[in-house]
Every structure is written in C-alpha cells, then in structure tokens.
Coordinates of C-alpha atoms in Angstrom, one line a residue:
M144 CA 0.0 0.0 0.0
P145 CA 1.3 3.5 -0.8
G146 CA 0.5 4.7 2.6
D147 CA 2.9 2.2 4.2
R148 CA 5.9 3.4 2.2
N149 CA 8.8 5.3 3.6
R150 CA 10.8 7.7 1.5
Q151 CA 14.2 6.0 1.3
G152 CA 15.2 4.0 -1.6
D153 CA 17.4 2.0 -3.7
F154 CA 18.6 4.0 -6.7
S155 CA 19.7 0.7 -8.1
R156 CA 16.9 2.2 -7.8
V157 CA 14.7 4.5 -4.9
S158 CA 11.9 3.7 -1.8
R159 CA 10.0 5.3 1.1
T160 CA 9.6 1.7 2.1
G161 CA 11.8 -0.3 4.5
R162 CA 13.9 -1.3 1.5
V163 CA 17.1 0.4 2.3
Y164 CA 19.4 0.9 -0.7
R165 CA 23.1 0.3 -0.5
T166 CA 25.8 2.6 -1.7
R167 CA 29.6 2.5 -1.8
R168 CA 31.3 4.6 0.9
A169 CA 32.8 7.6 -0.8
Q170 CA 36.6 7.6 -0.7
R171 CA 38.2 10.9 0.1
T172 CA 41.3 11.4 -2.0
D173 CA 42.9 14.4 -0.2
P174 CA 45.3 12.9 2.4
A175 CA 46.0 16.3 4.0
L176 CA 44.2 17.2 7.2
P177 CA 41.6 20.0 6.7
Q178 CA 42.6 23.5 7.9
Y179 CA 39.8 24.7 10.1
T180 CA 39.1 28.4 10.5
N181 CA 37.4 30.2 13.4
I182 CA 33.7 29.4 13.2
N183 CA 32.6 31.3 16.2
I184 CA 30.9 34.1 14.4
T185 CA 29.4 36.7 16.7
T186 CA 26.8 39.3 15.7
S187 CA 24.5 41.7 17.3
A188 CA 22.3 42.0 14.2
P189 CA 18.6 41.9 15.0
D190 CA 16.5 39.2 13.6
R191 CA 14.9 40.2 10.3
K192 CA 11.2 40.9 10.1
Y193 CA 9.8 39.5 6.8
T194 CA 7.1 41.3 4.9
L195 CA 7.0 38.8 2.0
V196 CA 7.4 35.0 2.1
K197 CA 7.4 33.0 -1.1
V198 CA 7.0 29.2 -1.0
L199 CA 7.9 26.7 -3.7
I200 CA 6.4 23.2 -3.2
L201 CA 8.2 20.5 -5.1
F202 CA 7.3 16.8 -5.9
F203 CA 7.7 14.6 -8.9
E204 CA 4.8 14.6 -11.4
Y205 CA 4.8 10.8 -11.0
N206 CA 5.6 9.2 -7.7
D207 CA 4.6 6.0 -5.8
L208 CA 4.0 7.7 -2.4
N209 CA 0.8 8.9 -0.8
I210 CA 2.1 12.5 -0.5
K211 CA -0.9 14.5 -1.9
P212 CA -2.5 14.9 1.5
E213 CA 0.8 16.3 2.9
T214 CA 1.5 18.7 0.1
T215 CA -2.1 19.9 0.0
Q216 CA -2.0 20.4 3.8
F217 CA 1.3 22.3 3.7
K218 CA 0.0 24.5 0.9
A219 CA -3.1 25.4 2.9
T220 CA -1.1 26.1 6.0
C221 CA 1.3 28.5 4.2
E222 CA -1.6 30.3 2.5
S223 CA -3.4 30.7 5.8
L224 CA -0.2 32.5 7.1
G225 CA -0.3 34.9 4.2
Y226 CA 2.6 33.3 2.3
E227 CA 2.6 33.2 -1.5
V228 CA 2.7 29.6 -2.7
T229 CA 3.7 28.0 -6.0
V230 CA 3.3 24.3 -6.6
Y231 CA 5.7 22.7 -9.2
E232 CA 5.7 19.1 -10.3
I233 CA 9.2 18.0 -11.3
K234 CA 9.2 16.6 -14.8
M235 CA 10.1 13.0 -15.5
K236 CA 12.2 14.1 -18.4
D237 CA 14.9 16.7 -18.2
S238 CA 14.1 17.0 -14.5
W239 CA 16.9 19.4 -13.4
E240 CA 16.8 21.6 -16.5
D241 CA 13.1 22.4 -16.1
L242 CA 13.4 22.7 -12.3
E243 CA 16.3 25.1 -12.6
K244 CA 14.1 27.4 -14.7
E245 CA 11.4 27.2 -12.0
L246 CA 13.8 28.1 -9.2
K247 CA 15.0 31.2 -11.1
K248 CA 11.4 32.4 -11.1
L249 CA 11.4 32.2 -7.3
F250 CA 14.4 34.4 -6.6
P251 CA 13.9 37.8 -8.1
I252 CA 14.3 39.9 -4.9
R253 CA 12.7 43.4 -4.4
A254 CA 13.8 43.9 -0.7
E255 CA 16.4 41.3 0.2
K256 CA 16.4 42.0 3.9
T257 CA 12.6 41.7 4.4
E258 CA 12.0 38.7 2.1
L259 CA 12.1 35.0 2.8
R260 CA 12.0 32.0 0.4
I261 CA 10.9 28.5 1.4
I262 CA 11.6 25.5 -0.8
Y263 CA 9.7 22.4 0.3
Y264 CA 10.2 18.9 -1.2
D265 CA 8.1 15.8 -0.5
G266 CA 9.0 12.4 -1.9
H267 CA 11.8 9.9 -2.2
G268 CA 15.3 10.7 -1.1
G269 CA 18.5 8.6 -0.8
I270 CA 22.3 8.9 -0.6
N271 CA 24.2 8.3 -3.9
D272 CA 27.7 7.1 -4.5
D273 CA 29.3 10.5 -3.7
S274 CA 27.5 10.7 -0.4
S275 CA 25.2 13.5 -1.6
L276 CA 21.4 13.5 -1.4
T277 CA 19.4 12.5 -4.5
L278 CA 15.7 13.2 -4.9
A279 CA 13.9 10.6 -6.9
S280 CA 10.4 10.0 -8.3
H281 CA 9.7 6.4 -7.4
T282 CA 11.3 2.9 -6.9
F283 CA 11.4 -0.2 -8.9
S284 CA 9.7 -3.2 -7.3
K285 CA 12.0 -5.9 -5.9
S286 CA 9.9 -8.9 -6.8
M287 CA 7.5 -10.1 -9.4
Q288 CA 4.8 -10.2 -6.7
E289 CA 5.3 -6.5 -6.0
I290 CA 5.0 -5.7 -9.7
I291 CA 1.8 -7.7 -9.9
N292 CA 0.4 -5.9 -6.8
A293 CA 1.2 -2.5 -8.3
L294 CA -0.5 -3.2 -11.6
P295 CA -4.1 -2.5 -10.6
Q296 CA -3.2 0.9 -9.2
S297 CA -1.1 1.8 -12.2
V298 CA -4.1 1.0 -14.5
R299 CA -6.4 3.1 -12.3
D300 CA -4.0 6.0 -12.3
Q301 CA -3.0 5.5 -16.0
S302 CA 0.6 5.7 -14.8
D303 CA 3.6 3.6 -15.5
A304 CA 5.3 2.3 -12.4
L305 CA 8.0 0.7 -14.6
Q306 CA 9.0 4.0 -16.3
D307 CA 12.6 5.3 -15.8
I308 CA 13.2 6.9 -12.5
A309 CA 13.6 10.6 -12.6
E310 CA 16.3 12.1 -10.3
V311 CA 17.6 15.5 -9.2
N312 CA 20.8 16.0 -7.2
W313 CA 19.9 18.1 -4.1
R314 CA 23.4 19.8 -4.2
D315 CA 22.4 21.4 -7.6
I316 CA 19.5 23.0 -5.8
V317 CA 21.6 24.0 -2.7
N318 CA 24.3 25.6 -4.9
M319 CA 21.7 27.8 -6.5
V320 CA 20.0 28.6 -3.2
N321 CA 23.3 29.6 -1.5
A322 CA 24.1 32.0 -4.4
M323 CA 20.9 33.9 -4.1
K324 CA 20.8 37.2 -2.1
C325 CA 18.0 36.4 0.3
D326 CA 17.2 34.3 3.3
T327 CA 16.1 30.8 2.4
L328 CA 14.6 27.9 4.3
A329 CA 14.7 24.4 2.7
I330 CA 12.3 21.7 4.0
L331 CA 12.9 18.1 3.0
D332 CA 10.3 15.5 3.8
C333 CA 12.2 12.5 2.5
C334 CA 14.5 9.7 3.7
D335 CA 18.1 10.7 4.3
A336 CA 17.1 14.3 4.5
G337 CA 20.0 15.2 6.8
A338 CA 22.4 14.5 4.0
G339 CA 20.9 17.6 2.3
A340 CA 23.1 19.8 4.6
T341 CA 26.4 18.1 3.9
T342 CA 29.1 19.2 1.5
T343 CA 32.2 17.5 -0.1
S344 CA 34.6 19.7 1.8
L345 CA 35.6 19.3 5.4
A346 CA 37.1 22.8 5.7
E347 CA 35.1 25.9 5.8
K348 CA 36.8 29.1 4.5
D349 CA 36.3 32.6 5.7
E350 CA 34.7 33.7 2.5
Q351 CA 31.9 31.2 3.0
V352 CA 30.4 33.3 5.8
I353 CA 27.5 35.1 4.1
D354 CA 25.1 37.9 4.9
Y355 CA 22.0 35.7 4.3
K356 CA 20.4 32.9 6.3
K357 CA 20.3 29.5 4.7
E358 CA 18.7 26.8 6.9
L359 CA 17.3 23.3 6.4
I360 CA 14.6 21.3 8.1
G361 CA 14.7 17.6 7.5
A362 CA 12.3 14.8 8.3
C363 CA 15.3 12.7 9.6
G364 CA 19.1 12.6 9.5
W365 CA 21.0 10.6 7.0
R366 CA 20.9 6.8 6.7
A367 CA 17.5 7.1 8.2
E368 CA 13.9 6.6 7.0
A369 CA 11.1 9.1 6.9
R370 CA 7.4 8.2 7.0
Y371 CA 4.3 10.3 7.2
H372 CA 4.8 12.3 10.3
M373 CA 6.9 15.4 9.7
T374 CA 4.6 17.5 7.4
P375 CA 1.4 17.0 9.4
T376 CA 3.3 17.9 12.6
L377 CA 5.0 20.9 11.0
C378 CA 1.6 22.2 9.9
S379 CA 0.0 21.6 13.3
V380 CA 2.8 23.5 15.1
L381 CA 2.7 26.4 12.7
R382 CA -1.0 26.8 12.9
S383 CA -1.1 26.6 16.7
G384 CA 2.0 28.7 17.3
L385 CA 1.3 31.5 14.8
R386 CA -2.3 32.3 15.6
E387 CA -2.1 36.1 15.3
V388 CA -0.2 38.4 13.0
Q389 CA 2.1 39.6 15.8
H390 CA 3.2 36.0 16.5
S391 CA 6.5 34.6 15.2
M392 CA 8.6 31.5 15.7
S393 CA 12.2 30.6 15.2
I394 CA 13.1 27.4 13.4
S395 CA 14.7 26.1 16.6
T396 CA 11.5 26.5 18.5
L397 CA 9.5 25.0 15.6
I398 CA 11.7 21.9 15.6
R399 CA 11.6 21.5 19.4
R400 CA 7.8 21.6 19.4
M401 CA 7.6 19.2 16.5
N402 CA 9.8 16.7 18.2
N403 CA 8.0 17.1 21.5
R404 CA 4.9 15.9 19.6
M405 CA 6.4 13.2 17.5
V406 CA 8.3 11.5 20.3
G407 CA 4.9 10.4 21.6
I408 CA 4.2 8.5 18.4
G409 CA 6.8 5.8 19.0
E410 CA 9.5 4.2 16.9
A411 CA 7.7 4.9 13.6
A412 CA 8.4 8.7 13.8
P413 CA 12.0 9.8 13.4
Q414 CA 13.4 12.9 14.9
A415 CA 13.1 16.1 12.8
V416 CA 16.5 17.8 12.3
H417 CA 17.6 21.4 11.7
Y418 CA 20.9 22.4 10.0
L419 CA 22.6 25.5 8.6
L420 CA 23.4 25.3 4.9
K421 CA 25.8 28.2 5.2
R422 CA 27.4 30.1 8.1
N423 CA 26.1 33.6 8.3
T424 CA 26.4 36.8 10.3
V425 CA 22.8 37.7 10.6
G426 CA 21.3 35.3 13.2
K427 CA 18.4 32.9 12.6
I428 CA 15.3 32.6 10.5
I429 CA 12.1 33.7 12.3
L430 CA 8.9 32.5 10.7
P431 CA 6.0 35.1 10.8
R432 CA 2.3 35.2 10.3
L433 CA 1.9 37.9 7.7
K434 CA -1.9 38.0 7.6
A435 CA -5.0 35.9 8.4
I436 CA -7.1 34.9 5.4
I437 CA -9.9 32.6 4.5
P438 CA -8.3 30.3 1.9
P439 CA -9.9 30.5 -1.5
D440 CA -10.9 26.8 -1.4
E441 CA -12.7 27.3 1.9
R442 CA -14.5 30.4 0.7
D443 CA -16.0 28.4 -2.1
I444 CA -17.8 26.1 0.3
Y445 CA -20.1 28.9 1.6
E446 CA -21.4 29.9 -1.9
P447 CA -24.5 27.6 -1.7
F448 CA -25.5 29.2 1.6
R449 CA -27.7 32.1 0.6
G450 CA -31.1 33.3 1.7
E451 CA -33.1 34.3 4.7
R452 CA -33.7 31.1 6.6
L453 CA -32.2 32.7 9.8
K454 CA -33.5 36.2 9.2
D455 CA -34.2 38.0 12.5
Y456 CA -32.1 35.4 14.4
N457 CA -29.3 36.5 16.6
A458 CA -26.4 34.0 16.8
L459 CA -23.6 33.9 19.4
I460 CA -20.5 31.9 18.5
L461 CA -18.0 31.1 21.2
G462 CA -14.5 30.8 19.7
G463 CA -15.7 31.6 16.1
D464 CA -12.4 32.9 14.8
T465 CA -11.1 29.5 13.4
G466 CA -12.2 26.1 12.4
I467 CA -15.7 24.9 12.8
G468 CA -16.8 28.0 14.8
R469 CA -15.7 30.1 11.9
S470 CA -17.6 28.0 9.4
A471 CA -20.8 28.2 11.6
A472 CA -20.4 32.0 11.9
I473 CA -20.0 32.5 8.1
T474 CA -22.9 30.1 7.3
F475 CA -25.3 31.7 9.7
S476 CA -24.4 35.1 8.4
R477 CA -25.0 34.0 4.8
K478 CA -28.5 32.7 5.9
G479 CA -29.5 36.1 7.3
A480 CA -28.6 35.9 11.0
D481 CA -26.8 38.7 12.9
V482 CA -23.7 37.0 14.3
T483 CA -21.6 37.9 17.3
I484 CA -18.3 36.1 17.8
L485 CA -17.4 35.9 21.5
Y486 CA -13.6 35.8 21.2
R487 CA -11.4 34.5 24.0
A488 CA -8.8 37.2 24.7
Y489 CA -5.4 35.8 25.8
A490 CA -3.8 39.2 25.4
V491 CA -5.1 42.7 26.0
D492 CA -7.2 43.9 22.9
Q493 CA -5.9 40.9 21.0
A494 CA -9.1 40.4 19.0
M495 CA -10.5 43.9 19.2
S496 CA -7.8 45.8 17.4
G497 CA -9.8 45.9 14.2
D498 CA -6.7 44.8 12.3
P499 CA -8.0 43.2 9.1
K500 CA -5.0 40.8 9.4
N501 CA -6.5 39.1 12.5
D502 CA -8.4 35.8 12.1
A503 CA -11.7 37.1 13.6
Q504 CA -11.5 40.4 11.8
A505 CA -11.1 38.5 8.5
I506 CA -14.5 36.9 9.1
V507 CA -16.1 40.3 9.7
E508 CA -14.6 41.5 6.4
L509 CA -15.8 38.4 4.5
A510 CA -19.3 38.8 5.9
K511 CA -19.4 42.4 4.7
E512 CA -18.5 41.2 1.2
W513 CA -21.6 39.0 1.3
D514 CA -23.9 41.6 2.9
G515 CA -23.8 39.7 6.2
K516 CA -23.5 40.9 9.8
V517 CA -20.7 39.7 12.1
R518 CA -19.3 41.6 15.1
L519 CA -16.7 40.8 17.7
C520 CA -16.8 40.7 21.5
Q521 CA -14.4 39.5 24.1
F522 CA -14.8 37.5 27.3
R523 CA -12.2 36.9 30.0
R524 CA -12.0 35.8 33.6
N525 CA -12.0 38.5 36.3
R526 CA -9.8 38.5 39.4
S527 CA -12.0 36.1 41.3
G528 CA -11.8 33.6 38.4
A529 CA -15.4 34.2 37.3
I530 CA -16.1 34.6 33.6
S531 CA -16.9 38.1 32.6
L532 CA -19.3 38.7 29.7
D533 CA -19.9 42.5 30.1
S534 CA -18.8 43.0 26.5
L535 CA -21.9 41.3 25.3
E536 CA -23.9 44.4 26.0
P537 CA -24.6 45.7 22.4
H538 CA -23.6 49.2 21.5
D539 CA -27.0 50.0 20.1
Q540 CA -29.4 47.5 21.6
A541 CA -29.1 46.9 25.3
D542 CA -32.0 44.4 25.4
M543 CA -30.6 42.2 22.6
K544 CA -31.2 38.5 23.1
F545 CA -29.7 35.5 21.3
D546 CA -31.6 32.7 19.5
I547 CA -28.6 30.5 18.8
L548 CA -25.4 29.7 20.8
V549 CA -22.5 27.7 19.4
N550 CA -20.2 26.6 22.2
N551 CA -16.9 26.1 20.4
L552 CA -14.4 26.7 23.2
G553 CA -12.3 23.8 22.1
Y554 CA -10.1 21.4 24.0
K555 CA -6.7 22.1 25.3
F556 CA -3.8 19.9 24.2
E557 CA -0.9 22.3 24.9
D558 CA 0.3 23.9 28.1
D559 CA 0.8 27.6 28.5
N560 CA 4.2 27.4 27.0
G561 CA 2.8 25.8 23.8
E562 CA 4.2 22.4 24.6
N563 CA 2.0 19.3 24.0
I564 CA 0.2 17.6 26.9
S565 CA 1.5 14.1 26.9
S566 CA 0.6 12.3 30.2
T567 CA -2.7 10.6 30.9
E568 CA -3.0 12.7 34.1
E569 CA -2.6 15.9 32.1
Y570 CA -5.2 14.7 29.6
D571 CA -7.7 13.9 32.3
S572 CA -7.1 17.2 34.0
A573 CA -7.5 19.1 30.8
A574 CA -10.7 17.2 30.0
R575 CA -12.2 18.1 33.4
L576 CA -11.2 21.8 33.0
T577 CA -12.8 21.9 29.5
F578 CA -16.0 20.3 30.8
L579 CA -16.3 22.8 33.7
E580 CA -15.3 25.9 31.7
G581 CA -17.6 25.0 28.9
D582 CA -20.5 24.7 31.3
Q583 CA -19.5 27.9 33.2
V584 CA -19.4 29.9 30.0
V585 CA -22.7 28.7 28.7
K586 CA -24.4 29.4 32.1
A587 CA -22.9 32.9 32.0
V588 CA -24.5 33.4 28.5
L589 CA -27.9 32.1 29.5
P590 CA -29.2 35.5 30.7
F591 CA -28.6 36.8 27.2
M592 CA -30.6 33.9 25.5
R593 CA -34.2 33.9 24.5
T594 CA -36.5 31.2 25.8
S595 CA -36.4 28.1 23.5
S596 CA -33.0 29.2 22.1
K597 CA -30.7 26.6 20.6
I598 CA -27.5 25.7 22.3
I599 CA -25.1 23.7 20.1
N600 CA -21.9 22.3 21.6
T601 CA -19.1 21.4 19.2
V602 CA -15.5 20.5 18.9
S603 CA -12.7 23.0 17.9
L604 CA -10.2 21.3 15.7
E605 CA -8.0 24.1 14.4
Q606 CA -4.8 22.9 15.9
L607 CA -5.5 19.2 15.5
D608 CA -4.3 18.5 12.0
G609 CA -1.2 16.6 13.2
P610 CA -0.4 13.0 14.0
F611 CA -2.4 13.2 17.3
F612 CA -5.5 14.0 15.4
R613 CA -7.5 10.9 16.2
K614 CA -6.7 10.6 19.9
E615 CA -7.4 14.3 20.5
Y616 CA -10.6 14.2 18.6
E617 CA -11.9 11.2 20.4
T618 CA -11.1 12.7 23.8
A619 CA -12.7 16.1 22.9
A620 CA -15.7 14.4 21.4
R621 CA -16.4 12.5 24.6
V622 CA -16.1 15.6 26.7
I623 CA -18.6 17.5 24.5
E624 CA -21.0 14.5 24.5
Y625 CA -21.0 14.3 28.3
L626 CA -21.3 18.0 28.6
T627 CA -24.4 18.0 26.4
K628 CA -26.1 15.2 28.3
Y629 CA -25.3 16.9 31.6
Q630 CA -26.7 20.3 30.4
A631 CA -29.9 18.6 29.1
S632 CA -30.6 17.2 32.6
Q633 CA -30.2 20.4 34.5
E634 CA -33.1 22.7 35.5
E635 CA -31.5 25.9 34.2
Y636 CA -31.5 24.5 30.7
T637 CA -35.2 23.4 30.7
N638 CA -36.3 26.2 28.5
H639 CA -33.6 25.7 25.9
I640 CA -32.8 23.1 23.2
V641 CA -29.4 21.6 24.0
T642 CA -27.6 19.5 21.3
A643 CA -24.1 18.8 20.1
I644 CA -22.7 18.5 16.6
L645 CA -19.4 16.7 16.1
P646 CA -18.0 17.2 12.6
G647 CA -15.9 14.1 12.5
V648 CA -12.2 13.5 12.7
E649 CA -11.7 14.8 9.2
W650 CA -12.8 18.4 9.8
P651 CA -11.5 21.0 9.0
L652 CA -8.9 19.3 6.8
L653 CA -11.3 16.7 5.5
V654 CA -9.9 13.5 3.9
K655 CA -11.7 12.0 0.9
D656 CA -10.3 9.3 -1.3
E657 CA -6.9 9.8 0.3
E658 CA -6.9 13.5 -0.7
V659 CA -6.7 16.3 1.9
V660 CA -8.6 19.4 0.9
L661 CA -9.8 22.3 3.0
S662 CA -13.5 22.1 2.0
P663 CA -14.7 18.9 0.3
P664 CA -18.2 20.0 -0.8
W665 CA -20.3 17.1 0.2
E666 CA -18.8 16.4 3.6
A667 CA -18.6 20.0 4.5
L668 CA -22.2 20.6 3.4
K669 CA -23.4 17.8 5.6
V670 CA -21.8 19.4 8.6
L671 CA -23.0 22.9 7.9
D672 CA -26.5 21.7 6.9
C673 CA -26.7 20.0 10.3
F674 CA -25.9 23.3 12.0
L675 CA -28.6 25.1 10.0
L676 CA -31.1 22.4 10.7
V677 CA -30.7 22.6 14.5
A678 CA -30.4 26.4 14.5
S679 CA -33.7 26.9 12.7
L680 CA -35.7 24.3 14.8
T681 CA -38.9 25.5 16.5
R682 CA -39.6 24.5 20.1
E683 CA -42.5 22.3 18.9
R684 CA -40.5 20.6 16.3
A685 CA -37.6 20.0 18.7
A686 CA -40.0 18.5 21.3
E687 CA -41.5 16.3 18.6
L688 CA -38.1 15.0 17.6
K689 CA -37.0 14.7 21.3
I690 CA -33.8 16.3 20.2
T691 CA -32.5 17.8 23.5
G692 CA -29.4 16.0 24.8
T693 CA -28.7 14.5 21.4
T694 CA -25.2 14.5 19.8
F695 CA -25.1 14.4 16.0
H696 CA -22.0 12.6 14.7
I697 CA -21.1 13.7 11.2
G698 CA -18.5 11.9 9.1
R699 CA -16.0 9.4 10.4
E700 CA -15.0 9.8 14.0
G701 CA -12.0 7.5 14.1

C-alpha cells in the first residue's frame, strides 16, 4: 500500500519503504588534514522581520507515495499564514533543466532583507555514491509479486510504475539557493534528509560566511527513514504557534515543538532535524504570520448558503475565529442571521484591534462582502476567576437576546508554553477543566438567551491536524457529548434546546479518497446543513423529535 511506504530507496533504484538501498562509501582522495578556520561568528544584528514569504512546493509529477494529503495540507497552512505559494511538479524528463528554470522564477528579490524564500520537497530521497542526497520520483519493485500488486493501481492512475526513475541531485538546488541574495529555508520530507546539509569539503573558508540565512529542516538525519509524520506535525505546530499576526517562531522553536509531539508517536516517527546550509552573520530565520485569510478553497464552500432562513435570528459563536466555529459563523451570516463572535482574549485587545489581518476580523470583512453581519466581543476571567461577559452588551441594543449559541471553546492539548500535553493525568485534568469551563461559559451566557433558544456544543479542531488528530478528537468528542447530556438534565436549561454537533475526525482538513482538501463540498455541506437544521428548529419541532441532549455525529469519527 502506498500509505505504508517510507521515502528512502534503492537508486539501483529509490523507496520510502523499508527497502534500504546500499551505496559504496565515498573515498576521500585528499590525504591532507583540513585546515579549520574560526567558526565562532558573533553578531548583534537583530532578527529580520519579513514582509514577504514565497514558498515553492516540489514533488515529482509521477511518484509512488501517498504524499498528496501532505502537500495539500502544507500549501493550505502556508496560505493561511499569508505566504505566496507556488506548486511545481518536477518533470520525469529533463528534470533538473526544467526545475532550474522554475527556481530562477522564485528568486527575483525586491527587498532582500525583508523577504524569505521557502523550498519544500516531499517524496523519495537517498544517498548516492558521492554521499550526496538525490531526490527521486519512485522505486522499482524488488519482486514479481510486488510488480503484480502494483499493476491495478497503475491501471487506475493511468501511470507507468516501470518507467525510468527521474532524479535530481539536491546539491544542484543548494548551490543555486546559496548563491541567491535572500534568506532561504529548505524543508525536506524524505528519507536521508539530513544529507541535504552536507558538502564534499571538510574545511570551511572565511569567504563562505555570508550575509543571508540559509537553513534546512529535515524529516530525519542521513541513513534514516522518513514516513508520514513530519509534514502534518509541521503544519500543526505552525497553525497553533502562529495564531495572530504579531506572533513569530524561530526554526529552533519549531523543531523543538515538532519533536516534542512526534516523540509520543513511537518508533515509527524519526526525529526532525535542523541544520545550517551556510554560516552567516545575521542570526536565525524567524517565521512570521503575515496575515490571516480565509483560503480560496474554503470560501467556495459557503457559496451555496444564501437566503433568509435565519433572518431576524441573533447567533452567538464562542470561539468563532477559526475552524468549525468560523464555518458556523459565516454560514449563519450567509443565511441572514446577525452573528456575534465571542472571542477569548489571551492578550489585551488581541481580538479587538480591528486589524484586518487578524483571524476574527477576517471573518467580519468576509461577511461584509456577502452583505452579512458579524461583530466581535471578548470574554475573559475576572480577578476572582469568574467569567466576565460584560462585552456582550450591544452598543445600540441593550436588550438584545440571542436565539442560537454555538459553544466552540475547544479542547486544550498544549500547556501555557505551547508544549503538548502528553501524560494521561494531564489529559484527564484538561478534560475536566474543559468540561467545567464549557458549562460555566454557557451558564454565563444564558441571561442573554431567549426562551427556546438553541445551544449547540461542538469541537474545535483548528490545531489538531497533526499525528495526534484521532486521539485528541476522540477525547474532545467524549467531553462534548458528556457536557451535552449533563446540560440537558439540568433545570436551568429546561427552556432551551441543547444539542451537540461533532464534525468528525476529518474536519476542517477533511480527507476523501486519500486527498486532503480544506473544503470537500459534500462532507462540509453535511456538517453545515446540520448546524442550519438545528439552528432553525422551533420548540415544537424539537419536542416532537426529542432532540434535546442529542449529539449528532457527522463523518468518520476515528
């Protein structure tokens, strides 16, 4: 199965399977000892703040790996951070010649000290006879049985698994990258990725110290296998660590957080690595969030939702800046509801700045484009620990009441330092806190709710697109389901319709036919249609259906 392959291979020929290819050890012909220079470069130069990040995603136009979910996910993550993304399929013929032309398009620099380039490769990798890294399209099967097993997929794909293997020497790319006058980050999700930072020379000369940062992230070291863990974890850490425009993250911090997550997977996940491609005098690469956007693919999903089904309804979304809460907010707005996003403030005025680059503000602007109404409010805990909702008082309507409440507070899987929660005790503690806080917030909102209003509990999955996706979703889903049953049994909820909608383990990066996309139409429509159905229920219809206390499970839950 393609999903079982690793990315290392035999270039006698290449494989992201356990089939390790053998090479001759390169013989060094220079008998003289290398003359080392002083490498302790010191600098007081401040870290650069990038205003433009361009990303080039590379993979071979034919490959035998299940990498499309990874490349699609990485593209979506970069676009959500405001980076400009180009996807290039390396040709099977004249591979380097065509790739060289594409690389030249990436490097015209307008402001060299405020621009960053990222080159990302996903596929096969292996060490060749001169101990350098070679990127390759696919592998040749080792047995007749493997060839027979591969034939049905080749017929379905109309591909030729026995065609010549296309190869590109990574050093050709590095030489071009190092010559360019801009900071560059290379990301290799392939076997033997660590070899991408090596050179043929043992000695480093003074003139090799440059004024630009050249760094590499690898899925593993050399003589090591990569599987399918690095890219999902990379995306997960970027999305959770760069939530607001003012946030930034060094590559060292990125790698530390990635490895803190992957170490819990077990032996299958190798350690991600971080190397310098060249010594420099300007410090380290700091990845920024440049802006917050609704990706084009996600915007398309809301096009069918037009009309006045929720006209004169007031909807309150807790945590509606990202993920499923964002989708509910936009959908309700498109259907005529006035929507208020109650945004959890972790920093003073974080959500209320009106900066169009912030996630929540991006939703407000999108709603305006579609003649919808969305506004932002904050909630926070006061000194006594009680939840304060004073900001709910409308500016122009002091007696405003809400008909719909979406409780999307989410589930905490990281501590206050951004590190993952790993132990069972910490998970249990986080689950209890989520349960209690979710109930406290909803109770605090009840005075603002009309009689017979709809309370919809759901799961926030914005940061859960990494390898821990299934475990985290299952835990969060149980918490929400218990919370819903508990609320339905309590007297203070008697005059309200309490339900839960769980979007499935695949939301928001839904998976269909082994392809990850932001908004697969049919699956996403089922989730949002369910929100609309519950939101528009009358009290009589809800009583007839005996819906209070019910949890709706949409899609696969793991």
